[in-house]
Every structure is written in C-alpha cells, then in structure tokens.
Short mmCIF file of C-alpha atoms in Angstrom, two decimals:
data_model
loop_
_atom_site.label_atom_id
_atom_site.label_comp_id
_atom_site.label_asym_id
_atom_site.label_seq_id
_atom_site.Cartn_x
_atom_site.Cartn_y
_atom_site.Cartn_z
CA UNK A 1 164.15 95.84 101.12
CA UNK A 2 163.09 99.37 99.58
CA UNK A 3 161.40 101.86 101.95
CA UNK A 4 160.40 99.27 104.45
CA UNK A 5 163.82 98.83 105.84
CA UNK A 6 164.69 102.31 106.04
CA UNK A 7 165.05 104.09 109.26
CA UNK A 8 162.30 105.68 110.18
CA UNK A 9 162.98 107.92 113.24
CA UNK A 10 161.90 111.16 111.29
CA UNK A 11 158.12 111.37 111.47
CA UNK A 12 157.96 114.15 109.11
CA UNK A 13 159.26 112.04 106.48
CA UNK A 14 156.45 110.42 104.26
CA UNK A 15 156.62 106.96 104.39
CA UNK A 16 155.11 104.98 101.40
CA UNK A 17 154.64 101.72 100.40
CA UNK A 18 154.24 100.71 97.01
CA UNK A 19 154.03 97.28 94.74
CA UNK A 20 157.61 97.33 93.91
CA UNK A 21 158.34 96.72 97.30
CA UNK A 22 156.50 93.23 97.49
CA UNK A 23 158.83 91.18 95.56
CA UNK A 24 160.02 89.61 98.42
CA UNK A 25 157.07 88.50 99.76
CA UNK A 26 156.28 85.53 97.35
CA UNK A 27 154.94 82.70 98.99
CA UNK A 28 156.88 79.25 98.35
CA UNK A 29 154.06 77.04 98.36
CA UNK A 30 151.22 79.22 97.26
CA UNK A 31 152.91 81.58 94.45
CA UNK A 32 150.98 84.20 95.63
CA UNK A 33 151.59 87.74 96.52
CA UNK A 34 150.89 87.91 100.51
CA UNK A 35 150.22 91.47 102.36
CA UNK A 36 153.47 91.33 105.21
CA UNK A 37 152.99 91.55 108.50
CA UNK A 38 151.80 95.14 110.08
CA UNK A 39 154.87 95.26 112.23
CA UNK A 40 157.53 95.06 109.88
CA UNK A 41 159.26 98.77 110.87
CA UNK A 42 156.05 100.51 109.14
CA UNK A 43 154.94 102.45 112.10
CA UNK A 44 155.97 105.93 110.03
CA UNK A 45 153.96 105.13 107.08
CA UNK A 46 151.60 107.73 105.75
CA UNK A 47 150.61 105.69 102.46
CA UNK A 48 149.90 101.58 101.75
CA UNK A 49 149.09 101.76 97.81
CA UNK A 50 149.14 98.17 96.37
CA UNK A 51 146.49 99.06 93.71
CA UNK A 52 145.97 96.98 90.50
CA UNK A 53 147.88 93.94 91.32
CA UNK A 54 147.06 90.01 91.30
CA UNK A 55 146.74 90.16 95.58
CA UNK A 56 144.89 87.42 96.88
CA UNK A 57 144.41 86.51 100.55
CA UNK A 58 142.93 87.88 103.67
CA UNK A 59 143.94 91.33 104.95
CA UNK A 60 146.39 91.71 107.75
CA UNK A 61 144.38 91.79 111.44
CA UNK A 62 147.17 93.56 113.63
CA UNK A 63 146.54 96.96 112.36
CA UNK A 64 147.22 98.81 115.95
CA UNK A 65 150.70 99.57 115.10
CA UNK A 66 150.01 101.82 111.89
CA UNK A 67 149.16 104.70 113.75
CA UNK A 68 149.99 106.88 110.98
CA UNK A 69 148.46 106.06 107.96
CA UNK A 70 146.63 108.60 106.12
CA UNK A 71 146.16 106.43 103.14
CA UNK A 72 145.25 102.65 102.45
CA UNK A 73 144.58 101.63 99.22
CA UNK A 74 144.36 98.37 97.68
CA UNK A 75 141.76 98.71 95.26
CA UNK A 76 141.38 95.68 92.08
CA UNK A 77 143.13 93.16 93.46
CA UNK A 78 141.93 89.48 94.66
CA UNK A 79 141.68 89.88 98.38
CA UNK A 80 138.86 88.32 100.16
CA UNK A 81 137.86 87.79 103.98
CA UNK A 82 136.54 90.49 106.50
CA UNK A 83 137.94 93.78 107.15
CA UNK A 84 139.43 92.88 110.41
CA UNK A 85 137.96 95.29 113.29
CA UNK A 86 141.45 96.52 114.46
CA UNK A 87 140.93 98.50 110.76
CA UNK A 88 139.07 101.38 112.56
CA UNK A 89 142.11 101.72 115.14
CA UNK A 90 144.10 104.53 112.72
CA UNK A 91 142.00 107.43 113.79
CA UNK A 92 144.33 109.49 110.97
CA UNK A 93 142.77 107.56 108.45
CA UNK A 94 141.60 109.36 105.81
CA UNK A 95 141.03 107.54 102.54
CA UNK A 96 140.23 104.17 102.46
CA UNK A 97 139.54 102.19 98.74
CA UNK A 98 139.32 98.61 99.04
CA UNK A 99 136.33 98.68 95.85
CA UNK A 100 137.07 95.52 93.18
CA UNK A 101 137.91 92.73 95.82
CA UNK A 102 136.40 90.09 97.25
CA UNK A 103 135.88 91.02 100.60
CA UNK A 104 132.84 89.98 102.69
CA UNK A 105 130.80 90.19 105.69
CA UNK A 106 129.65 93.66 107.51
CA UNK A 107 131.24 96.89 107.18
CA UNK A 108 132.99 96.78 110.49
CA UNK A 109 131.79 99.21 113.17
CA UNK A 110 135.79 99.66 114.29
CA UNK A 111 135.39 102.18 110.85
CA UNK A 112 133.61 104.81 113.41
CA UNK A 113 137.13 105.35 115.11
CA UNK A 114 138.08 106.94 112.23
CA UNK A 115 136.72 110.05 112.87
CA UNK A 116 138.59 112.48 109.80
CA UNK A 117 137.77 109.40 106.85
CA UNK A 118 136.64 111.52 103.75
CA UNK A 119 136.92 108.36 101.24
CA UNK A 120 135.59 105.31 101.45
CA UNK A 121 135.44 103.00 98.40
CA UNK A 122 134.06 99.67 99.52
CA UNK A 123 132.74 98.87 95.52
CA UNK A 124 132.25 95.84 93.74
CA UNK A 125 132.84 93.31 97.02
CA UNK A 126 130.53 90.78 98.75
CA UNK A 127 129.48 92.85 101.99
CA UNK A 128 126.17 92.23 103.38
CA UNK A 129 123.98 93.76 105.99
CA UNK A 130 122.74 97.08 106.71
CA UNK A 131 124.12 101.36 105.91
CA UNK A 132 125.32 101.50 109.50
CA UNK A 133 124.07 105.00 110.47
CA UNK A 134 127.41 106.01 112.45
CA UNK A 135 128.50 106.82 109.16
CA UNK A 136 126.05 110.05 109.46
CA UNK A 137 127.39 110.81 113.27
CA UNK A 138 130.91 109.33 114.33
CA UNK A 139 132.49 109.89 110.51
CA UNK A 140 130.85 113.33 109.60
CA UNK A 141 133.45 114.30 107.12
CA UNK A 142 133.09 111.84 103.87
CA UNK A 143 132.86 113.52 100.76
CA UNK A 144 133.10 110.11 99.02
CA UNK A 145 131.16 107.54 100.08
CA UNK A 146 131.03 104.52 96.96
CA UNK A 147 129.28 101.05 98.20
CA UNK A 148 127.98 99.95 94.38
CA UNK A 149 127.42 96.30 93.52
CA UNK A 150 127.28 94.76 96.72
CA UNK A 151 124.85 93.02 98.68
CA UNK A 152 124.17 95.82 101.17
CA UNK A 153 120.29 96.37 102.60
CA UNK A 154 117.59 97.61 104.31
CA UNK A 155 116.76 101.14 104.73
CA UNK A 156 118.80 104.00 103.54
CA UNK A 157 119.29 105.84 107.19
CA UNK A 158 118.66 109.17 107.79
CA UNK A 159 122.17 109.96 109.44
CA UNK A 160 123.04 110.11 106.16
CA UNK A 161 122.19 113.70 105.48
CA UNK A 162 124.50 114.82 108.14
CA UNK A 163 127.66 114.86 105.67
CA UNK A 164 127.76 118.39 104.98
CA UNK A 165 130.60 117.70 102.41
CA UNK A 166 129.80 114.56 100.68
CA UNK A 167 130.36 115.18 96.62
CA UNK A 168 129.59 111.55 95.76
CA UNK A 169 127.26 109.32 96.92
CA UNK A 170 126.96 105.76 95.23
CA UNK A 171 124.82 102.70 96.64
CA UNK A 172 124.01 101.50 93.08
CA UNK A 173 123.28 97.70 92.63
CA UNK A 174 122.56 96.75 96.14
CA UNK A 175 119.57 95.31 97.54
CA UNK A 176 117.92 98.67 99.75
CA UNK A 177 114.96 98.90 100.18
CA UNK A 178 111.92 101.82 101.59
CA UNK A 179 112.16 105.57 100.51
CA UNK A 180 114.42 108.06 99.55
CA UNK A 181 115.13 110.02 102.21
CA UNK A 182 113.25 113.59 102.22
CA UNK A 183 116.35 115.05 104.12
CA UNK A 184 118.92 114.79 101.34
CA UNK A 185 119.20 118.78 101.20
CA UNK A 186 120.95 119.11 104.08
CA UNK A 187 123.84 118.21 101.91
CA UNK A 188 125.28 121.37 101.71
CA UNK A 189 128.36 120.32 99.47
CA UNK A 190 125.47 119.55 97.21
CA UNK A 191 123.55 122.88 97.29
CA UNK A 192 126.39 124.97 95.11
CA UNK A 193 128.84 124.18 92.21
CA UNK A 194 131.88 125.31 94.46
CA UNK A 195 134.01 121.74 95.74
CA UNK A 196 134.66 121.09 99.24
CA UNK A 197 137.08 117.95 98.10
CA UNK A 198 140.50 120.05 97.32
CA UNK A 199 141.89 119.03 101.10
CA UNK A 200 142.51 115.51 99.34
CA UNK A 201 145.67 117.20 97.41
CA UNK A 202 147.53 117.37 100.61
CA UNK A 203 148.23 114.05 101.11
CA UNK A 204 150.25 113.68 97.68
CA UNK A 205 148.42 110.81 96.54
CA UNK A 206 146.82 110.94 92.76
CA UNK A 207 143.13 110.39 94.24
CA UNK A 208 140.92 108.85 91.29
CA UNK A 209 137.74 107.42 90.94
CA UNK A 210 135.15 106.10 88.99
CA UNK A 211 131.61 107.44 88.31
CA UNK A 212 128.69 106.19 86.22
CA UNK A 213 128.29 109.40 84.21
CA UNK A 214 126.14 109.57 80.82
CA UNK A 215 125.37 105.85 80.59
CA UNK A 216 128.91 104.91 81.01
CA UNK A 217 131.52 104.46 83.22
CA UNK A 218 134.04 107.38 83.04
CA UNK A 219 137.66 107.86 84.90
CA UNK A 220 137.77 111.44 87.18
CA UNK A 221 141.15 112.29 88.33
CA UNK A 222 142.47 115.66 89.97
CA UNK A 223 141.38 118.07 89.11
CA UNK A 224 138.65 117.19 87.36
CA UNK A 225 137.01 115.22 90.24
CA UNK A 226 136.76 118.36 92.20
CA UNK A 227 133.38 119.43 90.17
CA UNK A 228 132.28 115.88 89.78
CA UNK A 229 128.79 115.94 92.10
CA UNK A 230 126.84 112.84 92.07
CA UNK A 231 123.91 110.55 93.85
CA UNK A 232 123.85 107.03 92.56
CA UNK A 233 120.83 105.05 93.81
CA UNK A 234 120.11 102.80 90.84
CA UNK A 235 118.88 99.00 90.61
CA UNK A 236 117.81 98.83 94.27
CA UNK A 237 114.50 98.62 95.83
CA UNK A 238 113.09 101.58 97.14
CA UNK A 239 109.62 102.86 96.69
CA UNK A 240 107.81 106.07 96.75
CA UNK A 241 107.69 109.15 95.57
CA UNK A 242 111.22 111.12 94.26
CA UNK A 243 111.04 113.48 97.08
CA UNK A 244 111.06 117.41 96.27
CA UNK A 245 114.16 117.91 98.18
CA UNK A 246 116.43 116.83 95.96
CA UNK A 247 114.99 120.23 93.24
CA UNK A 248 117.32 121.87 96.07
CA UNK A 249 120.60 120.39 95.46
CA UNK A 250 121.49 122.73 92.58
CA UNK A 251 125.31 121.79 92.44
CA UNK A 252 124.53 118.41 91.36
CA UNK A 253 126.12 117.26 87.96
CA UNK A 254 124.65 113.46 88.27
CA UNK A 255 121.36 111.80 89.19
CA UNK A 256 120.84 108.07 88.98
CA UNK A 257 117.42 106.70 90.23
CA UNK A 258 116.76 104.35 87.23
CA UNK A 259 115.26 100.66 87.73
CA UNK A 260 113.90 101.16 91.45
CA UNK A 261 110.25 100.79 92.25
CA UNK A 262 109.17 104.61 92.68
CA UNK A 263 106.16 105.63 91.47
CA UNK A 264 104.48 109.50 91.88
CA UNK A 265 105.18 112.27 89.78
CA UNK A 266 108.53 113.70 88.88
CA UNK A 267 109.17 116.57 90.96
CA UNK A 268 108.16 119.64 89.37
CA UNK A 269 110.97 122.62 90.58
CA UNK A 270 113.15 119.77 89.03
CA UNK A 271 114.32 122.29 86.59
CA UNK A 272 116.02 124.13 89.48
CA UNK A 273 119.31 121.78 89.08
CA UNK A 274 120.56 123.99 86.08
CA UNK A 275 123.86 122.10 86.48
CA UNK A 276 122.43 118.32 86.05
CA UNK A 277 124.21 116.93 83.16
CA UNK A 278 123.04 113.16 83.79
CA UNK A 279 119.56 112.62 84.39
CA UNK A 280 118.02 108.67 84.73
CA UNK A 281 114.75 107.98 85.85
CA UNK A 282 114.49 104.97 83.77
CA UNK A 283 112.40 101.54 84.84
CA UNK A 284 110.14 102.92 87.55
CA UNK A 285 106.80 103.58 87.67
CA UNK A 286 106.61 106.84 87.33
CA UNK A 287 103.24 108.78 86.51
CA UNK A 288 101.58 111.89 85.18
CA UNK A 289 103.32 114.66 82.96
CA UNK A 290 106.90 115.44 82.40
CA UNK A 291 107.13 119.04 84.07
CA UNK A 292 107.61 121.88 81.93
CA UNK A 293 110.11 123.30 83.99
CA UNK A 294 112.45 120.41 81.74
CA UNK A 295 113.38 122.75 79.39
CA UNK A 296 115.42 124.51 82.24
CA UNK A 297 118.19 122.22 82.24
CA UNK A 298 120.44 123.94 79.93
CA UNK A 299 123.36 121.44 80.98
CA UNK A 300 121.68 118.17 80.34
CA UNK A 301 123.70 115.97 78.09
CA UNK A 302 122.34 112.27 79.03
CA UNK A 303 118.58 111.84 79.88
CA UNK A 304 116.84 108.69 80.05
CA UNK A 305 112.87 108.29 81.02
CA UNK A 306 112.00 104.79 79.45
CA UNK A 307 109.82 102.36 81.08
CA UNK A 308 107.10 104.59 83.33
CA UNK A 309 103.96 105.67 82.93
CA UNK A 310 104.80 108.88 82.39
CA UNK A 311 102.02 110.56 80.10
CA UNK A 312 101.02 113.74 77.75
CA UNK A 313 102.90 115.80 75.51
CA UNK A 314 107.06 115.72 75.85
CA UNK A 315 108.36 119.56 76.93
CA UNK A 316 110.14 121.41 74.07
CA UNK A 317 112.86 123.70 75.02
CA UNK A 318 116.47 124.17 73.03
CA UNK A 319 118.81 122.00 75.39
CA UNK A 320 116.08 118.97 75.04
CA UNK A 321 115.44 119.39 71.50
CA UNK A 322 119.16 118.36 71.12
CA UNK A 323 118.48 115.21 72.62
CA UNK A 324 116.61 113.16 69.34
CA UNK A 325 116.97 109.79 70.79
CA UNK A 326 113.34 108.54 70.68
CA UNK A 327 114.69 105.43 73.32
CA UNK A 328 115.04 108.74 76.28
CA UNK A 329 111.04 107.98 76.28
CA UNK A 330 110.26 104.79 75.02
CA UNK A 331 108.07 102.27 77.16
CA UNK A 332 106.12 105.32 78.13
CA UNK A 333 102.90 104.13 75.60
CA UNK A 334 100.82 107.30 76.67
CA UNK A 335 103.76 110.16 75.59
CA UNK A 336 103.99 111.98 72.53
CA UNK A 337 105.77 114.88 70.83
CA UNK A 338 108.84 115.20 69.41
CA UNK A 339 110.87 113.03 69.08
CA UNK A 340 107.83 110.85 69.60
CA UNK A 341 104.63 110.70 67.47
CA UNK A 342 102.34 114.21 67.18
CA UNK A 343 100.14 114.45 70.05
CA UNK A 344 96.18 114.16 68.73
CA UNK A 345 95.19 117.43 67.41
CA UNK A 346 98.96 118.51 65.81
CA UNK A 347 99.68 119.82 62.35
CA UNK A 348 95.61 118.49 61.21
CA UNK A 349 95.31 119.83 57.93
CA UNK A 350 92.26 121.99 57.54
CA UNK A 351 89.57 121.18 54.98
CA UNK A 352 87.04 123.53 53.26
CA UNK A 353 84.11 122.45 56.09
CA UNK A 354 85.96 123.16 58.71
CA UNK A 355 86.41 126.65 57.20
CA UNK A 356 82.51 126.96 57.19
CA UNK A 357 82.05 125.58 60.40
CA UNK A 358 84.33 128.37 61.76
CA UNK A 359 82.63 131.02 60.33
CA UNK A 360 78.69 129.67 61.28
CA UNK A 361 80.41 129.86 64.42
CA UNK A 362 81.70 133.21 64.59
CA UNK A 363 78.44 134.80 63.02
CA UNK A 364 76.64 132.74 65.65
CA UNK A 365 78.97 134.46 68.35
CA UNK A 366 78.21 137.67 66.85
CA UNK A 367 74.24 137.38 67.00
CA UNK A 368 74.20 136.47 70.66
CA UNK A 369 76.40 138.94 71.69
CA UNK A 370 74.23 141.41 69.84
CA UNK A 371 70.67 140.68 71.45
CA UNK A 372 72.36 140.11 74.87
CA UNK A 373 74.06 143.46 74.77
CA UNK A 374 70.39 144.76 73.90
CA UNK A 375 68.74 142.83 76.53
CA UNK A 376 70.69 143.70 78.82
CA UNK A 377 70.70 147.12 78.27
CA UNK A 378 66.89 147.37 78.12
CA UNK A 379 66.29 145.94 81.09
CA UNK A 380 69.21 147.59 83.08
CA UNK A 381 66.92 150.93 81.98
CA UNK A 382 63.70 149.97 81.99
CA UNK A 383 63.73 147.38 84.64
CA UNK A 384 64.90 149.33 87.15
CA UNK A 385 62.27 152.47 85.95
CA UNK A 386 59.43 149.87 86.46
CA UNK A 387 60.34 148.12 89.84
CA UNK A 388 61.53 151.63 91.39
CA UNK A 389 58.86 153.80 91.90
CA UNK A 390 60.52 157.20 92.51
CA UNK A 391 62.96 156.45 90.20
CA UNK A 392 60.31 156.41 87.81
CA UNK A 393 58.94 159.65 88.57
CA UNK A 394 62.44 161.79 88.30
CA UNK A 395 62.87 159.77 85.00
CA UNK A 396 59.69 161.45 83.56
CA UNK A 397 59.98 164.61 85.36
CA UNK A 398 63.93 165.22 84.29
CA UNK A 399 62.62 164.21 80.30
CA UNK A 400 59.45 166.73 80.93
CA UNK A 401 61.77 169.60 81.77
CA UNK A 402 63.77 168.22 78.81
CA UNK A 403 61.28 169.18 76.41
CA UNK A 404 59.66 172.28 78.03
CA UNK A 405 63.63 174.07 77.20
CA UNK A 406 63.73 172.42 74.44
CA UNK A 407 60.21 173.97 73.18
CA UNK A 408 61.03 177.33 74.77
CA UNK A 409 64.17 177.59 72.68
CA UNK A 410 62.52 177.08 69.49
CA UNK A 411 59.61 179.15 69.76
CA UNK A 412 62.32 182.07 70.84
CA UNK A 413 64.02 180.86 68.00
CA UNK A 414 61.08 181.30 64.98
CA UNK A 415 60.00 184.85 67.07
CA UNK A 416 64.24 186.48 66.40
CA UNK A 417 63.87 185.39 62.63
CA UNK A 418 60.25 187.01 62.12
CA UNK A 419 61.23 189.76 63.29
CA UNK A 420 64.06 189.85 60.94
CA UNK A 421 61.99 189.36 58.21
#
C-alpha cells in the first residue's frame, strides 16, 4: 500500500503522499479516483500532493486527525463541493493550492486557524462571497495569496495591507467592486527587491506557480519565484483613482489594473518603481497626461495603456522608445508622438514668410526695447528732478560747481602756455 501503510511511529520522518499511491482506491461503480479516508494511518504526514490528476469528487470532511500536514496540494484536478470547515483544524498548515477545481461556496472561516499559512491558491474555482478580512489579522504571514477567476466580491478590505510579506497578490477576474485601497504600502515585502519567500524551501516540496506576466501566462519555479513581485487586480470592478501609494512599492516587478472602471490621472512619482517590468493600465478611464517621470522605468518590458482618455504628447525616454507597438496607446484618440502621429506643431517645414515674419518680429522687439530703455531712463532722471524739489537744487548746484573747475582749469591752462610763449 506504498507509504500509507508504513509505520509511522517516527515523527521526524517525512511522510508523503503522492498519486502513485492511489491505485487502489478505484471506485467499482464510479471508475473514478476517490480521495481515502483521513484516518487511514496518515496522522505523520507532512505532504498530500495529488496534483495534475483526473480527481473528481468532494474533499474529505474529517480532517482533525492530520495534525501534521505542512502541505496540501491538489491543484488541476476535477474536485468540486465546499472546503469542509474541519480544513482550518491543521494549525501547521502552511501551503494550501487547491486553484483549477471545481470547488464552490465561501472560503471557509475554519482557514483563520491556520495561523503560519503563507500559500494559498484558491484559482480558477466557483467560490462566491466576500475577501474575508481575517486574512489581514488571524493569517498575517501569506506571501501568496492567488484567488483569480472566481466569483469572489465586494470590497477589497483593508486588513489586507497587514501582510508584511506578501510577494503575490492576485484577485484577477472576480467580480470586486469600490477602490483600491490607499494602504497598499504597508506591504513591506513590496517596498525592496530583496524576497521574504525562501522559508518555502524547507519543506522539500518544488513550490511553483503561475503568474500573468507580459501579457501571458508564464511558469515560476524555485528559484526564480523568489524575485517574482506582483499585484493582479484586473477585469473587476473597482473605481477611482490609482492611488499614489502604490509609486512606493519599488520592489514590484508586475502591475495589473487593466479593464476596471478607474478613472483620474496616472500617478505621477509612478516612475519611482524602477523595477516594474509589466505595466497594464489598459480599458479604464483614465485621464490627463502620461507623466514624464515614464521614461524612468528602465526595466519595463510589457506596457499596455489602450482604451482611456489619456491625452497630450507620449513621454520619450530610451527604455520606452524600445517599445514601437503603436496598440500600447491605441483607443486613446487625443495622444500623439511616437509611435503615434506628430503632435500639431512637429517637424512643420518652414516657408520663406515665415522667415519674414520672424524677422518683422525681431526688429519690432528691438524698437520697443529701444524707446522703453530711453523712456525709462529719462524719466527715472528727470522725473524724479521735477517732482523732488531739493533734489533739484543739489542737481544744479553739483553741475554749477562742475563747470566753475572746469572753467578754472582752462583759463590756468591758456595763462602756463602764454607764458611759455
């Protein structure tokens, strides 16, 4: 019966189940592969990986009597159901991936119990309801927190910024609604390019995941996914502005906002994430000018802008100008520049009147200068000779003396050459 019949009296030992061990647990009736029950001599396992199989079925209730586990993972298979509440009663849990199923219904609040989770992968399921905001307080050390293409709403809670070391936030293709939240810098993981994610290797299990990352979907194993950093919070519902906060997260690699409802300006430090290598802002209704401070981001390799109202002339800078794809801007009617059409006013060849008009302009220029300098000169003088009275007379006076020396010295002058003569 593999590792499951094993003794299992040495708790030291890691205990792992696998798919090969399953082949005994063919259903008669149904064909199917069935999950066995809980209780089978499995209260020393560490691992449950059944990963990329054809498992269908609900998952196991009596979960009490894994105390153990540090690992459940039974990602892209055909299970379906709830995830029954005794789920949260491993407190050693740490990684949980259920993502490509068909599960349903709430994410259980039991999940709280396990206080030391760092992964949960819940993607591409049925589950409904709200973010429960315990995941912000009772579970405070996720650093992976994937919920994409569900059927998960309302507002995204603020107990969310109190994961110091999440890496990788995804809540793509859900149905939230209201604002960003403003607090998002208090991810700390997020504010340098160093990874807080390396106490994962421990548990000898080949952690892997999957990221939207330059329009695509890309595979990050170890230990490449240490310096994977992203926030996923495309085709959703939230409104208002992209708050200035997220300028601050400088260790962030990836930045998915595209085909929301925000509207506003695009922050303006957002040339502060020097490490951004994915950028999409695409089907919002976003306003005003692209910020200058664009041309900053040195490490962008996938940008996408179409379908705002985004306005003005497009920022040059090297890193952009490698990006030619006119699509990064179209359905923005009121941009130009390159790689867009010349803004009014750019490369206008200049014709022999407009060489005339400059220069009636600049002799014009020159002639006013002229008789204000004079004007004001004269009247700085004379003005202030005329309105001050004593002024006036130490004016005359000082140009009197003046010309008495001035006399004197000549007449003593003509007298030495006579003389002479």
């Amino acid at each position: 019966m593999g590792n499951w019949g094993r003794d299992a009296s040495k708790s030291s030992l890691l205990r792992v189940l696998r798919p090969t061990d399953l082949s005994i647990y063919r259903s008669p009736i149904t064909h199917q592969i069935r999950l066995p029950s809980p209780g089978f001599s499995m209260q020393y396992m560490s691992i449950l990986s059944l990963r990329n199989n054809q498992l269908s079925g609900e998952f196991p209730e009596a979960w009490s009597l894994w105390s153990n586990i540090l690992v459940v993972d039974v990602a892209n298979n055909n299970l379906s159901g709830h995830i029954p509440s005794s789920m949260g009663v491993p407190s050693s849990l740490g990684v949980l991936k259920m993502n490509n199923n068909n599960f349903s219904g709430k994410i259980p609040s039991s999940l709280q119990k396990c206080s030391g989770l760092g992964v949960l992968d819940l993607r591409g399921n049925k589950f409904t309801g709200n973010l429960p905001f315990w995941l912000g307080l009772k579970v405070s050390r996720l650093q992976m927190l994937q919920l994409r293409s569900n059927f998960l709403s309302g507002h995204i809670p603020q107990q969310l910024c109190n994961l110091p070391n999440l890496q990788i936030l995804d809540l793509g293709h859900n149905n939230f609604s209201g604002t960003i939240p403003k607090c998002l810098s208090r991810l700390t993981s997020l504010l340098n390019v160093e990874s807080s994610i390396r106490w994962l290797h421990h548990m000898s299990y080949p952690e892997e995941t999957t990221v939207i990352s330059k329009g695509r979907e890309l595979e990050y194993g170890i230990p490449n996914l240490d310096l994977v950093k992203s926030i996923d919070l495309s085709s959703n519902q939230l409104k208002g502005d992209i708050p200035e906060a997220i300028t601050k997260l400088v260790g962030l690699g990836i930045l998915n906002l595209s085909r929301n409802q925000l509207n506003g300006n695009i922050p303006s430090k957002i040339g502060n994430l020097h490490w951004l290598e994915t950028l999409d802002l695409s089907h919002n209704h976003l306003s005003g000018r692209i910020p200058q401070s664009f041309s900053s981001l040195t490490s962008l390799s996938h940008l996408n802008l179409s379908c705002n109202n985004l306005t003005g002339r497009i920022p040059s800078g090297n890193q952009l100008q490698t990006l030619e794809d006119s699509s990064i801007y179209e359905g923005n009617p009121s941009l130009c520049g390159v790689p867009l059409s010349d803004c009014p006013g750019d490369d206008r060849p200049i014709s022999p009147e407009d060489d005339k008009d400059e220069d009636d302009y600049g002799r014009l220029g020159l002639y006013v200068s002229i008789v204000l300098g004079f004007a004001v000169g004269f009247w700085g003088v004379c003005g202030s000779l005329i309105i001050k009275k004593s002024w006036r007379y130490a004016y005359f006076k000082f140009f009197g003396n003046i010309k008495d020396k001035a006399t004197l010295a000549i007449a003593v002058r003509v007298a030495r050459l006579q003389r002479k003569i």
